GROMACS .gro file of C-alpha atoms in nm:
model
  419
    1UNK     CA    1   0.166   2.488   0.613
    2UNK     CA    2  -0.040   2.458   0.281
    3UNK     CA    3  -0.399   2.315   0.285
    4UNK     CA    4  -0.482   1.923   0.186
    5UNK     CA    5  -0.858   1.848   0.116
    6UNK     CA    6  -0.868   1.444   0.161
    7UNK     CA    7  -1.226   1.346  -0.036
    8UNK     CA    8  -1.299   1.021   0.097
    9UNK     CA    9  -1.216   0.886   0.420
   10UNK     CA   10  -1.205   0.464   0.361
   11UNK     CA   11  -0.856   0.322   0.419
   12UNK     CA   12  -0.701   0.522   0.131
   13UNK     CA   13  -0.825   0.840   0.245
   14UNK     CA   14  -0.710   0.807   0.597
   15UNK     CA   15  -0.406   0.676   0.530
   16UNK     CA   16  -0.278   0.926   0.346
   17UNK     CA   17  -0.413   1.201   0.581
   18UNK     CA   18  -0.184   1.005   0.842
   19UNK     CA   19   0.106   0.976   0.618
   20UNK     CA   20   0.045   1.406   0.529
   21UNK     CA   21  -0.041   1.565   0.858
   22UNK     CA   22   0.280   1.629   0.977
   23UNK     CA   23   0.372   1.862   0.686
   24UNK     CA   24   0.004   1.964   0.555
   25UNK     CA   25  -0.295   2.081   0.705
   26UNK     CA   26  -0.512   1.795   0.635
   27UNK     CA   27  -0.877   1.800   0.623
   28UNK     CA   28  -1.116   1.507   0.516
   29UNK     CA   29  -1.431   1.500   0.397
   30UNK     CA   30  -1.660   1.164   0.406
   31UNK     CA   31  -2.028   1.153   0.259
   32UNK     CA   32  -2.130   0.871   0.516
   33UNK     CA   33  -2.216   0.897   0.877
   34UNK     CA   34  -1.871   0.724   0.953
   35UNK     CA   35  -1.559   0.661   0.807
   36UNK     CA   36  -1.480   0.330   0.677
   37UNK     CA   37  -1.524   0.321   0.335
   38UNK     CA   38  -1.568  -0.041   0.179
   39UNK     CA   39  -1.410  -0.190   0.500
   40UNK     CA   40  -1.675  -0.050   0.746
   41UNK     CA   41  -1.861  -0.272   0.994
   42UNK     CA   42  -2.187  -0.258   1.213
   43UNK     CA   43  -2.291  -0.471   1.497
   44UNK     CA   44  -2.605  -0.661   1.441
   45UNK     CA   45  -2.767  -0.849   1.718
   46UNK     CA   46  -2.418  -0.873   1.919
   47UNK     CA   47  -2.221  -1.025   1.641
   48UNK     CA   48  -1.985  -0.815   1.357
   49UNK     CA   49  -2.106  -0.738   1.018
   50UNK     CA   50  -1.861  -0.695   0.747
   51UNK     CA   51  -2.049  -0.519   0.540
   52UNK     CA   52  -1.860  -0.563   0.184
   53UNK     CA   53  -1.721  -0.927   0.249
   54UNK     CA   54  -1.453  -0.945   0.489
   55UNK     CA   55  -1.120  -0.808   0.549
   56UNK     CA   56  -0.812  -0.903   0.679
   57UNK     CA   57  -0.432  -0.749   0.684
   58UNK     CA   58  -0.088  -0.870   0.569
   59UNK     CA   59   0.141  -0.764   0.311
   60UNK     CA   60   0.495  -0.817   0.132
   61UNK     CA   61   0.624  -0.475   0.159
   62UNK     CA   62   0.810  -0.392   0.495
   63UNK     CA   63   0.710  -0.029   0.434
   64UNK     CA   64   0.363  -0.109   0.475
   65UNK     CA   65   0.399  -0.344   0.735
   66UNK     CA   66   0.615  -0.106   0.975
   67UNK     CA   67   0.387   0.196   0.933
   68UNK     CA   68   0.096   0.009   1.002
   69UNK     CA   69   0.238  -0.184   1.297
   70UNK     CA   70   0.306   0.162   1.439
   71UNK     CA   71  -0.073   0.231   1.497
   72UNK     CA   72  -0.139  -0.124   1.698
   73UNK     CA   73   0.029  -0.374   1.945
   74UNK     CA   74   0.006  -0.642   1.728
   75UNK     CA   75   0.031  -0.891   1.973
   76UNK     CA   76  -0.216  -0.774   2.206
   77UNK     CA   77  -0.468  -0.634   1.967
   78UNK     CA   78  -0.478  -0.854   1.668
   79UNK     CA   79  -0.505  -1.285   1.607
   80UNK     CA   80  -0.296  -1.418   1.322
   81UNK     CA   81  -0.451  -1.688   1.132
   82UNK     CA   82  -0.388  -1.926   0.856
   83UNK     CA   83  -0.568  -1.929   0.549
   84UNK     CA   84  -0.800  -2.216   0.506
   85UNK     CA   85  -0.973  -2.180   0.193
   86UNK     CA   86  -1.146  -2.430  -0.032
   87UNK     CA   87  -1.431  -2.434  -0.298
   88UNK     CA   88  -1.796  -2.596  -0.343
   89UNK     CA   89  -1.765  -2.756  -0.665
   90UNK     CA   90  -2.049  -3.041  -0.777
   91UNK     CA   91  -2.163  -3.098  -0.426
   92UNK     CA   92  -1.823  -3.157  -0.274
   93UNK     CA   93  -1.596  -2.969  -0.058
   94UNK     CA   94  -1.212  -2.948  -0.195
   95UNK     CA   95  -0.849  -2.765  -0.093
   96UNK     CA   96  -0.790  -2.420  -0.216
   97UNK     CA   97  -0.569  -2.321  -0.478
   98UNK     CA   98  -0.817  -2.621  -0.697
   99UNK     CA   99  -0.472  -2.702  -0.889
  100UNK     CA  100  -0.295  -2.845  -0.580
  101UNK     CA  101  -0.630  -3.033  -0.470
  102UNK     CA  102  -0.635  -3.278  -0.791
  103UNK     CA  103  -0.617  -3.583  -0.575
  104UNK     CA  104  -0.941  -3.496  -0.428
  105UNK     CA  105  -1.164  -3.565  -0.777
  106UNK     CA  106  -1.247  -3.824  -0.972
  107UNK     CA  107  -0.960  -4.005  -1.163
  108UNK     CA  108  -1.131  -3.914  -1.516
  109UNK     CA  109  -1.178  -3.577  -1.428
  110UNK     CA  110  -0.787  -3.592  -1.275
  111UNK     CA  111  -0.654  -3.772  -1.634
  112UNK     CA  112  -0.812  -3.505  -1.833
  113UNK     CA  113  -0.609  -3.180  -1.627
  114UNK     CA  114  -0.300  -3.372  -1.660
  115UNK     CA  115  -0.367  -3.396  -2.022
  116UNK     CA  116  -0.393  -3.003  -2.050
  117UNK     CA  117  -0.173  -2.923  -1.813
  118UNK     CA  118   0.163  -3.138  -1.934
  119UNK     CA  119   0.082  -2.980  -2.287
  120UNK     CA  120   0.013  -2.658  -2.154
  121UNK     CA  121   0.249  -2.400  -2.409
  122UNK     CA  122   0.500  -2.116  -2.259
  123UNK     CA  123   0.331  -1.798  -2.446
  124UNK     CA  124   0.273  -1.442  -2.358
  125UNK     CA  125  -0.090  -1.418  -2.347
  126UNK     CA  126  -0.273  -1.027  -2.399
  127UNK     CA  127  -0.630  -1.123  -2.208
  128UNK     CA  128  -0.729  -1.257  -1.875
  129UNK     CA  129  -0.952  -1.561  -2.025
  130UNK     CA  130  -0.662  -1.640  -2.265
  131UNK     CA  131  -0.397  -1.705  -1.992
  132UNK     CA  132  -0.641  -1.898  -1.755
  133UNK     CA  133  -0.687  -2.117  -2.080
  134UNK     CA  134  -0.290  -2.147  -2.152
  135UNK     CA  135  -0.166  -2.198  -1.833
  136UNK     CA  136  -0.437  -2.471  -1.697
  137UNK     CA  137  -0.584  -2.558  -1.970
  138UNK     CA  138  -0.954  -2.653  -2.121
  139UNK     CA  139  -1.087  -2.894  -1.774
  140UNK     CA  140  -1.006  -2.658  -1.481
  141UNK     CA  141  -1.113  -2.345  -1.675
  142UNK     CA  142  -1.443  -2.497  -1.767
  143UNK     CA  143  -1.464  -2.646  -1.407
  144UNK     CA  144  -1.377  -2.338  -1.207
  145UNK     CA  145  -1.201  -2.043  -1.341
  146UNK     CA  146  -1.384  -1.968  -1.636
  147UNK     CA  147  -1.743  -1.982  -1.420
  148UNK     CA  148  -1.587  -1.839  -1.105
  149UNK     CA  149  -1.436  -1.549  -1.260
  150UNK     CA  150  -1.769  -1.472  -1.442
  151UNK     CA  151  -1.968  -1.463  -1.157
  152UNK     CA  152  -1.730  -1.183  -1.055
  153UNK     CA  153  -1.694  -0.959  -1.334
  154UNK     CA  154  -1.999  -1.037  -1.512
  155UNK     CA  155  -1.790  -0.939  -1.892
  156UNK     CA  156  -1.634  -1.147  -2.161
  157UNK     CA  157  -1.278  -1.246  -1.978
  158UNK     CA  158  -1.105  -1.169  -2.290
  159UNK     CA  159  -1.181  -0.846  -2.291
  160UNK     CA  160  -1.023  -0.787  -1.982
  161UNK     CA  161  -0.634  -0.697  -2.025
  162UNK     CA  162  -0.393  -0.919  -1.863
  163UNK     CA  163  -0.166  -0.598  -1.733
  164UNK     CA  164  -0.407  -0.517  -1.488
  165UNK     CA  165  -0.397  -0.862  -1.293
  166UNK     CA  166  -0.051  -0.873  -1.301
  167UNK     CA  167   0.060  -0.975  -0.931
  168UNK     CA  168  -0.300  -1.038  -0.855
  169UNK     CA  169  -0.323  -1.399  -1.064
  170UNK     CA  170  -0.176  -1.757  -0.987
  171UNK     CA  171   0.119  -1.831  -1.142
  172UNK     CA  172   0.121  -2.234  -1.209
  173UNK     CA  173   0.402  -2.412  -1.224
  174UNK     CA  174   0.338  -2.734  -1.374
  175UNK     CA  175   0.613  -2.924  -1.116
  176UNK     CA  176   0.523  -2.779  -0.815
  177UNK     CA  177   0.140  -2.825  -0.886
  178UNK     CA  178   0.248  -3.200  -0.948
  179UNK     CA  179   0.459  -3.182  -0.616
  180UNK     CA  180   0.238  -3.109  -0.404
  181UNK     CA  181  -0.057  -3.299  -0.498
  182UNK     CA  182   0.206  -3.573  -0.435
  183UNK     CA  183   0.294  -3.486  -0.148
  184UNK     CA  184   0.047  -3.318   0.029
  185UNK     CA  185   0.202  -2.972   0.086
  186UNK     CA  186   0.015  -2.685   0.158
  187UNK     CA  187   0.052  -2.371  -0.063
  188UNK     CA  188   0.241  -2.106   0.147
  189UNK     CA  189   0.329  -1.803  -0.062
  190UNK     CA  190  -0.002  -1.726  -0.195
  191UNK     CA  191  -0.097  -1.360  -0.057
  192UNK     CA  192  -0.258  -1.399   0.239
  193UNK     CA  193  -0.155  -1.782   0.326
  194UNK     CA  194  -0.122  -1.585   0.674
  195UNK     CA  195  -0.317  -1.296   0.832
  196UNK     CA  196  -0.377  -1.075   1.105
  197UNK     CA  197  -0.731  -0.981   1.229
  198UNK     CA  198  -0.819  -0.735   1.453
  199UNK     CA  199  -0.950  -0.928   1.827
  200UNK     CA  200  -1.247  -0.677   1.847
  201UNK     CA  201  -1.407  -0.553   1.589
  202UNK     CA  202  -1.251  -0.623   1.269
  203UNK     CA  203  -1.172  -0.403   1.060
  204UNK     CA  204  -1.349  -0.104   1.184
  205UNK     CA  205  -1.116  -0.129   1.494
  206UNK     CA  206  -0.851  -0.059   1.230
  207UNK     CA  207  -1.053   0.240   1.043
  208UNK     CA  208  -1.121   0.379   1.381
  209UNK     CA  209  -0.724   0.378   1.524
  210UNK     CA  210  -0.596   0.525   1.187
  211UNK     CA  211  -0.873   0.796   1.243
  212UNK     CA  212  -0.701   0.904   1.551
  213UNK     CA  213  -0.603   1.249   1.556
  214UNK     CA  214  -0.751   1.335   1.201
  215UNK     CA  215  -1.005   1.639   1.123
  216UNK     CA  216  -1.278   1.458   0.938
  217UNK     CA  217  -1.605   1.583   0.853
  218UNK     CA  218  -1.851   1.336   0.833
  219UNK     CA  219  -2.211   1.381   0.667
  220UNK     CA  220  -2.034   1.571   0.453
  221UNK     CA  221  -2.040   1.529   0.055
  222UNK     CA  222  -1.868   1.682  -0.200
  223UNK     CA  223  -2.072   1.861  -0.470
  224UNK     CA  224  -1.851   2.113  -0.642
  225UNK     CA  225  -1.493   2.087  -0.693
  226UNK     CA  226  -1.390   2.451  -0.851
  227UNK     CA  227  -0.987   2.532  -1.009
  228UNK     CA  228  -0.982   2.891  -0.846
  229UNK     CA  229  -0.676   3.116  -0.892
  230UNK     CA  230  -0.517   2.984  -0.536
  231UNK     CA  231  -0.623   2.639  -0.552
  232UNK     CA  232  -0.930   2.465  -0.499
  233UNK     CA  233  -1.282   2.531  -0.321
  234UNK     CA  234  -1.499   2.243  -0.222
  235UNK     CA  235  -1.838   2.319  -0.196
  236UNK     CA  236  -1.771   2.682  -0.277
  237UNK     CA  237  -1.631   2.711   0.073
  238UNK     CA  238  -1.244   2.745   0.159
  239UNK     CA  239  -0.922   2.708  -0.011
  240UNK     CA  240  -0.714   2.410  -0.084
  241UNK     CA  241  -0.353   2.384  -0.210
  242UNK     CA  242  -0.396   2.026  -0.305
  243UNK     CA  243  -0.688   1.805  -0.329
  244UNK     CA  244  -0.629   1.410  -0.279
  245UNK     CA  245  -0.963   1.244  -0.410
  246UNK     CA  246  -1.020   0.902  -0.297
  247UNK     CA  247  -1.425   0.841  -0.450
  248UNK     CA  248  -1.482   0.776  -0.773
  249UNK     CA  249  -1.356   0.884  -1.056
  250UNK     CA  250  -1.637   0.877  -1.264
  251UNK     CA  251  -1.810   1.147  -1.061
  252UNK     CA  252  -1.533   1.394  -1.184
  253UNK     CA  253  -1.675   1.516  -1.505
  254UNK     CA  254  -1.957   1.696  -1.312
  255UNK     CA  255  -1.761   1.787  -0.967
  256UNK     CA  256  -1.491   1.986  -1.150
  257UNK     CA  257  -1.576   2.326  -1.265
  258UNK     CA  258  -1.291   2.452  -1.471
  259UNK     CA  259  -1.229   2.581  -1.823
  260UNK     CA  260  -0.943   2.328  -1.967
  261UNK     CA  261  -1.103   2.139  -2.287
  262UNK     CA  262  -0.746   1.857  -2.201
  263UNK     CA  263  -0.883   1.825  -1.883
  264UNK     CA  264  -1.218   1.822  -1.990
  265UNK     CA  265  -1.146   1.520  -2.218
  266UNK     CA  266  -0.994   1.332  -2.009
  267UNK     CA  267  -1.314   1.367  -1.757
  268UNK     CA  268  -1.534   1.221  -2.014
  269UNK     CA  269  -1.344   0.969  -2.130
  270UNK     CA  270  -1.337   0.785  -1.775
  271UNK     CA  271  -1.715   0.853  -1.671
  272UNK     CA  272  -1.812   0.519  -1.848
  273UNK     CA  273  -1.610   0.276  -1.673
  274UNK     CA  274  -1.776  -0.027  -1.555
  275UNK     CA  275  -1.813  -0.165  -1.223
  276UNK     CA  276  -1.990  -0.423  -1.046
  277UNK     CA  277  -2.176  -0.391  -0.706
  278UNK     CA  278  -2.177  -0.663  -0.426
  279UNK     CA  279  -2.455  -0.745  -0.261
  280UNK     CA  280  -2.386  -0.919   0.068
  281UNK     CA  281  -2.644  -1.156   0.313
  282UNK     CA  282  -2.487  -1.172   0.699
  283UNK     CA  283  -2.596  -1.538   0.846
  284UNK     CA  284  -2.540  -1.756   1.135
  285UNK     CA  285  -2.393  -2.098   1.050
  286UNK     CA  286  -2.273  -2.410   1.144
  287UNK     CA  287  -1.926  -2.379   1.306
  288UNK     CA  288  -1.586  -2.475   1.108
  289UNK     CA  289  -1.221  -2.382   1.024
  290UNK     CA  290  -1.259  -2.236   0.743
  291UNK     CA  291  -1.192  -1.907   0.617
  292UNK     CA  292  -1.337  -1.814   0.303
  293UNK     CA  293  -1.523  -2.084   0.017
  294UNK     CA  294  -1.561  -2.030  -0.311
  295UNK     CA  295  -1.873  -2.106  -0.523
  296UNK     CA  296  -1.831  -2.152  -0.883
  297UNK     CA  297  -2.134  -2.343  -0.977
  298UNK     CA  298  -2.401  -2.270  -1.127
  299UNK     CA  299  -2.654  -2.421  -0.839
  300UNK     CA  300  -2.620  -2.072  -0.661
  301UNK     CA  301  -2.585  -1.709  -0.798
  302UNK     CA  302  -2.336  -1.656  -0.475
  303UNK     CA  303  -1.963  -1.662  -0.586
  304UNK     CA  304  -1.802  -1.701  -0.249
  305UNK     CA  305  -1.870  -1.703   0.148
  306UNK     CA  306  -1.645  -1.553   0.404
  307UNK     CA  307  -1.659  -1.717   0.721
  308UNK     CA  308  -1.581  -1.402   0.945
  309UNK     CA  309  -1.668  -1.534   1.229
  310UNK     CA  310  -1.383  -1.771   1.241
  311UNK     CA  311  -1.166  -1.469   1.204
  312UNK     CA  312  -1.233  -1.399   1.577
  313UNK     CA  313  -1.472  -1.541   1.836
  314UNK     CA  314  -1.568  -1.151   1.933
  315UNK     CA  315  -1.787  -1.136   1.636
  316UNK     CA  316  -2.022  -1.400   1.743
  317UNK     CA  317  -2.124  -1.202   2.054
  318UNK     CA  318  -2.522  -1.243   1.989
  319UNK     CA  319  -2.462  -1.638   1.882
  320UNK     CA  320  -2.617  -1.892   2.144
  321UNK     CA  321  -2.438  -2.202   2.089
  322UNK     CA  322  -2.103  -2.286   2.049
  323UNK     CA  323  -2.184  -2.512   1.717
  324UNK     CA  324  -2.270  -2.216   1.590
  325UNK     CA  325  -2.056  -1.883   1.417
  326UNK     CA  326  -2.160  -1.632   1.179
  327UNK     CA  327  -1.979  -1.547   0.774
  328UNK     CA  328  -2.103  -1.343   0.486
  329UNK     CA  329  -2.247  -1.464   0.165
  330UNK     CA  330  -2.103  -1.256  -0.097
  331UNK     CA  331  -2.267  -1.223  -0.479
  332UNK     CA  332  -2.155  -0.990  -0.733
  333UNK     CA  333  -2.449  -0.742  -0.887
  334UNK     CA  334  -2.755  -0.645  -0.703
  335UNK     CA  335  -2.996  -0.896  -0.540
  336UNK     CA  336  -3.284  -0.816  -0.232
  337UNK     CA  337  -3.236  -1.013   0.080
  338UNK     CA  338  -3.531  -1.213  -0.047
  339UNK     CA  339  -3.300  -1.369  -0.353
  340UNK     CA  340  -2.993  -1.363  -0.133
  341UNK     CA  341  -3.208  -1.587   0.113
  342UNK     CA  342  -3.332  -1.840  -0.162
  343UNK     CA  343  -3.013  -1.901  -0.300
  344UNK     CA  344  -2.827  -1.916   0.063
  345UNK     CA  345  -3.056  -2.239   0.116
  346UNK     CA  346  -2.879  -2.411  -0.176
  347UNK     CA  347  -2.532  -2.395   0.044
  348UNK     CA  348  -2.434  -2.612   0.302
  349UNK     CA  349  -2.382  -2.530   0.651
  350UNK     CA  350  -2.731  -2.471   0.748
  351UNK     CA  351  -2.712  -2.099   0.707
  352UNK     CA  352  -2.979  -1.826   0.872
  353UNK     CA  353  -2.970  -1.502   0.747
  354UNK     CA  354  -2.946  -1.220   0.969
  355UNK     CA  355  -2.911  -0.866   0.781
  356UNK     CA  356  -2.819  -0.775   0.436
  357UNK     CA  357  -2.660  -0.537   0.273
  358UNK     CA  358  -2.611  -0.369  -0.116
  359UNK     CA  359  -2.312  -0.178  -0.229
  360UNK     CA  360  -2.335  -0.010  -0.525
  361UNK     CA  361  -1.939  -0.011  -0.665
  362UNK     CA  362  -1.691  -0.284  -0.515
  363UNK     CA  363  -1.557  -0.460  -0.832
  364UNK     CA  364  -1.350  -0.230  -1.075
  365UNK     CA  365  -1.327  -0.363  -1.432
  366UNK     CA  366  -1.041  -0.309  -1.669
  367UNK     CA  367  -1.049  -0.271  -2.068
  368UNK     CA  368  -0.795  -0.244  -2.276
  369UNK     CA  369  -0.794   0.125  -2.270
  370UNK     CA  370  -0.874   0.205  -1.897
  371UNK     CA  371  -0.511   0.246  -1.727
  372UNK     CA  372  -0.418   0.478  -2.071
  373UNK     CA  373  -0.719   0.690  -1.954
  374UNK     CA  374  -0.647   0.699  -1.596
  375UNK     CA  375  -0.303   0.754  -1.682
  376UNK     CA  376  -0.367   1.073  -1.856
  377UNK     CA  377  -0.639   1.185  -1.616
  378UNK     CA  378  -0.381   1.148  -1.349
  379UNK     CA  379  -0.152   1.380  -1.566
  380UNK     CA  380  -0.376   1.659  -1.624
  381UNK     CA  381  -0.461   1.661  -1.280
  382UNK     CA  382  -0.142   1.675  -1.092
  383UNK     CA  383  -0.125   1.953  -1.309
  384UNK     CA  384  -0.347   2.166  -1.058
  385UNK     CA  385  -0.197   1.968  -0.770
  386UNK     CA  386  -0.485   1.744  -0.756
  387UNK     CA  387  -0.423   1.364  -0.717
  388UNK     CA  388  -0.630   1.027  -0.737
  389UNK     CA  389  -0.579   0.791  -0.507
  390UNK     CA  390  -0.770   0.472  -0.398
  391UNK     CA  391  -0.910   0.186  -0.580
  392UNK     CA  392  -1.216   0.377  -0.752
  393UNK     CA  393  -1.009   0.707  -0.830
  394UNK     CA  394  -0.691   0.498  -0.936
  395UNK     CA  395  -0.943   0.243  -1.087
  396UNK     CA  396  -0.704  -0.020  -0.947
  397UNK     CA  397  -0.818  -0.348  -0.743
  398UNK     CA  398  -0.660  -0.233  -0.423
  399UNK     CA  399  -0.676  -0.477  -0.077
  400UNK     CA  400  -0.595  -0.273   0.217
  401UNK     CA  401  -0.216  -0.300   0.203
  402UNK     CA  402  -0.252  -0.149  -0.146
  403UNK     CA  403  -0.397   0.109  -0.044
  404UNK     CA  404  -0.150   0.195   0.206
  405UNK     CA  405   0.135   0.151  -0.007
  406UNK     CA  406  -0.056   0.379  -0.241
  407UNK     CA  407  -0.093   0.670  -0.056
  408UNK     CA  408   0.306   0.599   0.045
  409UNK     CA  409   0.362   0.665  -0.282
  410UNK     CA  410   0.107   0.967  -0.277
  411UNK     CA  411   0.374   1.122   0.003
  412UNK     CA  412   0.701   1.069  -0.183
  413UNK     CA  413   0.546   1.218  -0.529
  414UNK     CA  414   0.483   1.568  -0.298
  415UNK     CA  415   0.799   1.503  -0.077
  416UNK     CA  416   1.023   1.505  -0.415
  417UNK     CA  417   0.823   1.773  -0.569
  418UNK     CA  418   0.841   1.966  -0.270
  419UNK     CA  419   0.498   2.094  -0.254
   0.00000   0.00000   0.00000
């Protein structure tokens, strides 16, 4: 059996050492006391930390879905829920997607969205800020997507290519937004209208089942990546047929030790993507039904909260009354507890901070050129039988699912080749 170094051992990484073991010899190699990646969580005081916001599981593709049933009784080890999200917007409290909530603002605010959206044009639109425009015009962009999706990216929003999001965005159409403010319906094929959480634990329980049965070496980075004449040596130790890097991409240009100017090119022209950290404040709060709430405004630097504790009542353990649960305040960029804790008191729901926590890369963000220079990175690569996967060595915004179905596709590209 040939040799498969796995760098990175988040959901990607594991995954695919899963989906590979039975016809490699898989090894992986994680820089962090654990595996977990940007999913990980910690216990503080009793009750579950998600470290980088919160995360759930569903998906659309039965693929997915049956492999990763395989690892769990779904019935016995996990709680589906049903998304209840909505967004603080000038002081008030309102439904999630904001177009289907209309009824719930004031009737000059409601006249002037109509306005936009019944002359709202059919076009093909190149940019991110320049479809949010088109397709709901001037009053809900300036009210919420325009400021919310700053907050997150922190760039000019026509800058970033509309490709990328494709899948990922809202799709209005005008009649149905019209319907169901009407009639009251609730929005039911958004991606993750319905999920599954793990009873205990979250989603470390998950990164800790997939681990099963894997060889991974924790506390153990990767500083040298060398093309020798049988493969690959990590750390000037070993031999590797194939290397499947899951960290990020950017790191490449000095990890790799080889003598190909292509390759060499296509290193440097990728080490200057941008990315934005998350920093992320754990608190106790008031109890409630709701799972996450967005925070466009400009009365707090947060952009949304995650109420995990809702998720499942395991993660309160260390809360003391039952009026009481615990969620994550999540801001994009980097802020001190301190910051987190003085713009946390602007929110309602009477929240008490409890730990904090600062991760450098969570948001990936796209520019015109960035999947052409992944693309061709990816090419040069495979080359040498050495292969990206994950959201920061893809450069793609991968949930969980997505990174499944990923390294899927990871096993089929070596099945057909028949590595």
């Amino acid at each position: 059996m040939k040799k498969v170094a796995i760098i990175g051992a988040g959901i990607s990484g594991l995954s695919a050492a899963q989906l590979l073991k039975d016809r490699f010899l898989v090894t992986v190699f994680e820089q962090g006391g654990k595996p977990g990646g940007l999913v990980k969580c910690d216990r503080i005081k009793g009750n579950l930390f998600h470290r980088v916001g919160g995360h759930v599981f569903n998906s659309r593709n039965q693929e997915v879905l049956d492999w990763f049933w395989g690892f769990f009784d779904r019935d016995q080890e996990f709680l589906k829920a049903q998304r209840n999200a909505k967004i603080f917007i000038n002081g008030k409290v309102i439904g999630y997607p904001i177009e289907d909530y209309l009824y719930e603002f004031p009737a000059e605010t409601v006249s002037a969205i109509l306005d936009d959206l019944l002359h709202a044009g059919e076009g093909e639109y190149l940019d991110f800020e320049a479809f949010l425009r088109g397709n709901f015009g001037k009053t809900l962009y300036e009210l919420y997507f325009g400021p919310y999706n700053q907050k997150i990216w922190h760039t000019d929003l026509s800058e970033i290519p509309l490709d990328w999001l494709e899948g990922k965005l809202p799709m209005p159409d005008i009649k149905q937004i019209l319907l169901r403010n009407i009639t009251r319906q609730v929005e039911k094929q958004m991606v993750h209208s319905t999920f599954y959480y793990a009873k205990e634990n979250g989603s470390q329980f998950i990164i800790d089942r997939i681990s099963e049965g894997l060889d991974i070496r924790v506390n153990t980075p990767v500083t040298r990546i060398e093309n020798v004449q049988n493969g690959w040596t990590l750390n000037g130790q070993g031999t590797f047929d194939h290397i499947v890097y899951c960290g990020d991409v950017r790191k490449l240009k000095n990890l790799i030790h080889h003598n190909q100017p292509e390759l060499g090119a296509c290193l440097a022209s990728v080490s200057a993507l941008r990315s934005n950290s998350t920093s992320n404040l754990f608190c106790e709060c008031d109890s409630t039904d709701r799972s996450w709430m967005y925070l466009p405004g400009k009365e707090t630097q947060a952009h949304r909260i995650i109420y995990t504790g809702g998720f499942s009542p395991t993660n309160n353990g260390g809360v003391t009354r039952q009026d009481r649960m615990t969620c994550v305040v999540e801001f994009s960029g980097e802020y001190t507890q301190d910051e987190m804790e003085l713009e946390v008191s602007k929110l309602p729901g009477n929240l008490s901070p409890l730990a904090s926590n600062h991760e450098k890369n969570s948001y990936i963000i796209h520019h015109k050129d960035t999947r052409d220079q992944i693309t061709a990175l990816k090419k040069q690569l495979a080359l040498k039988q050495f292969h990206l996967l994950g959201r920061f060595a893809e450069w793609e915004y991968y949930n969980m699912d997505k990174a499944i179905e990923a390294a899927m596709g990871l096993r089929k590209k070596l099945e057909e080749e028949k590595f």
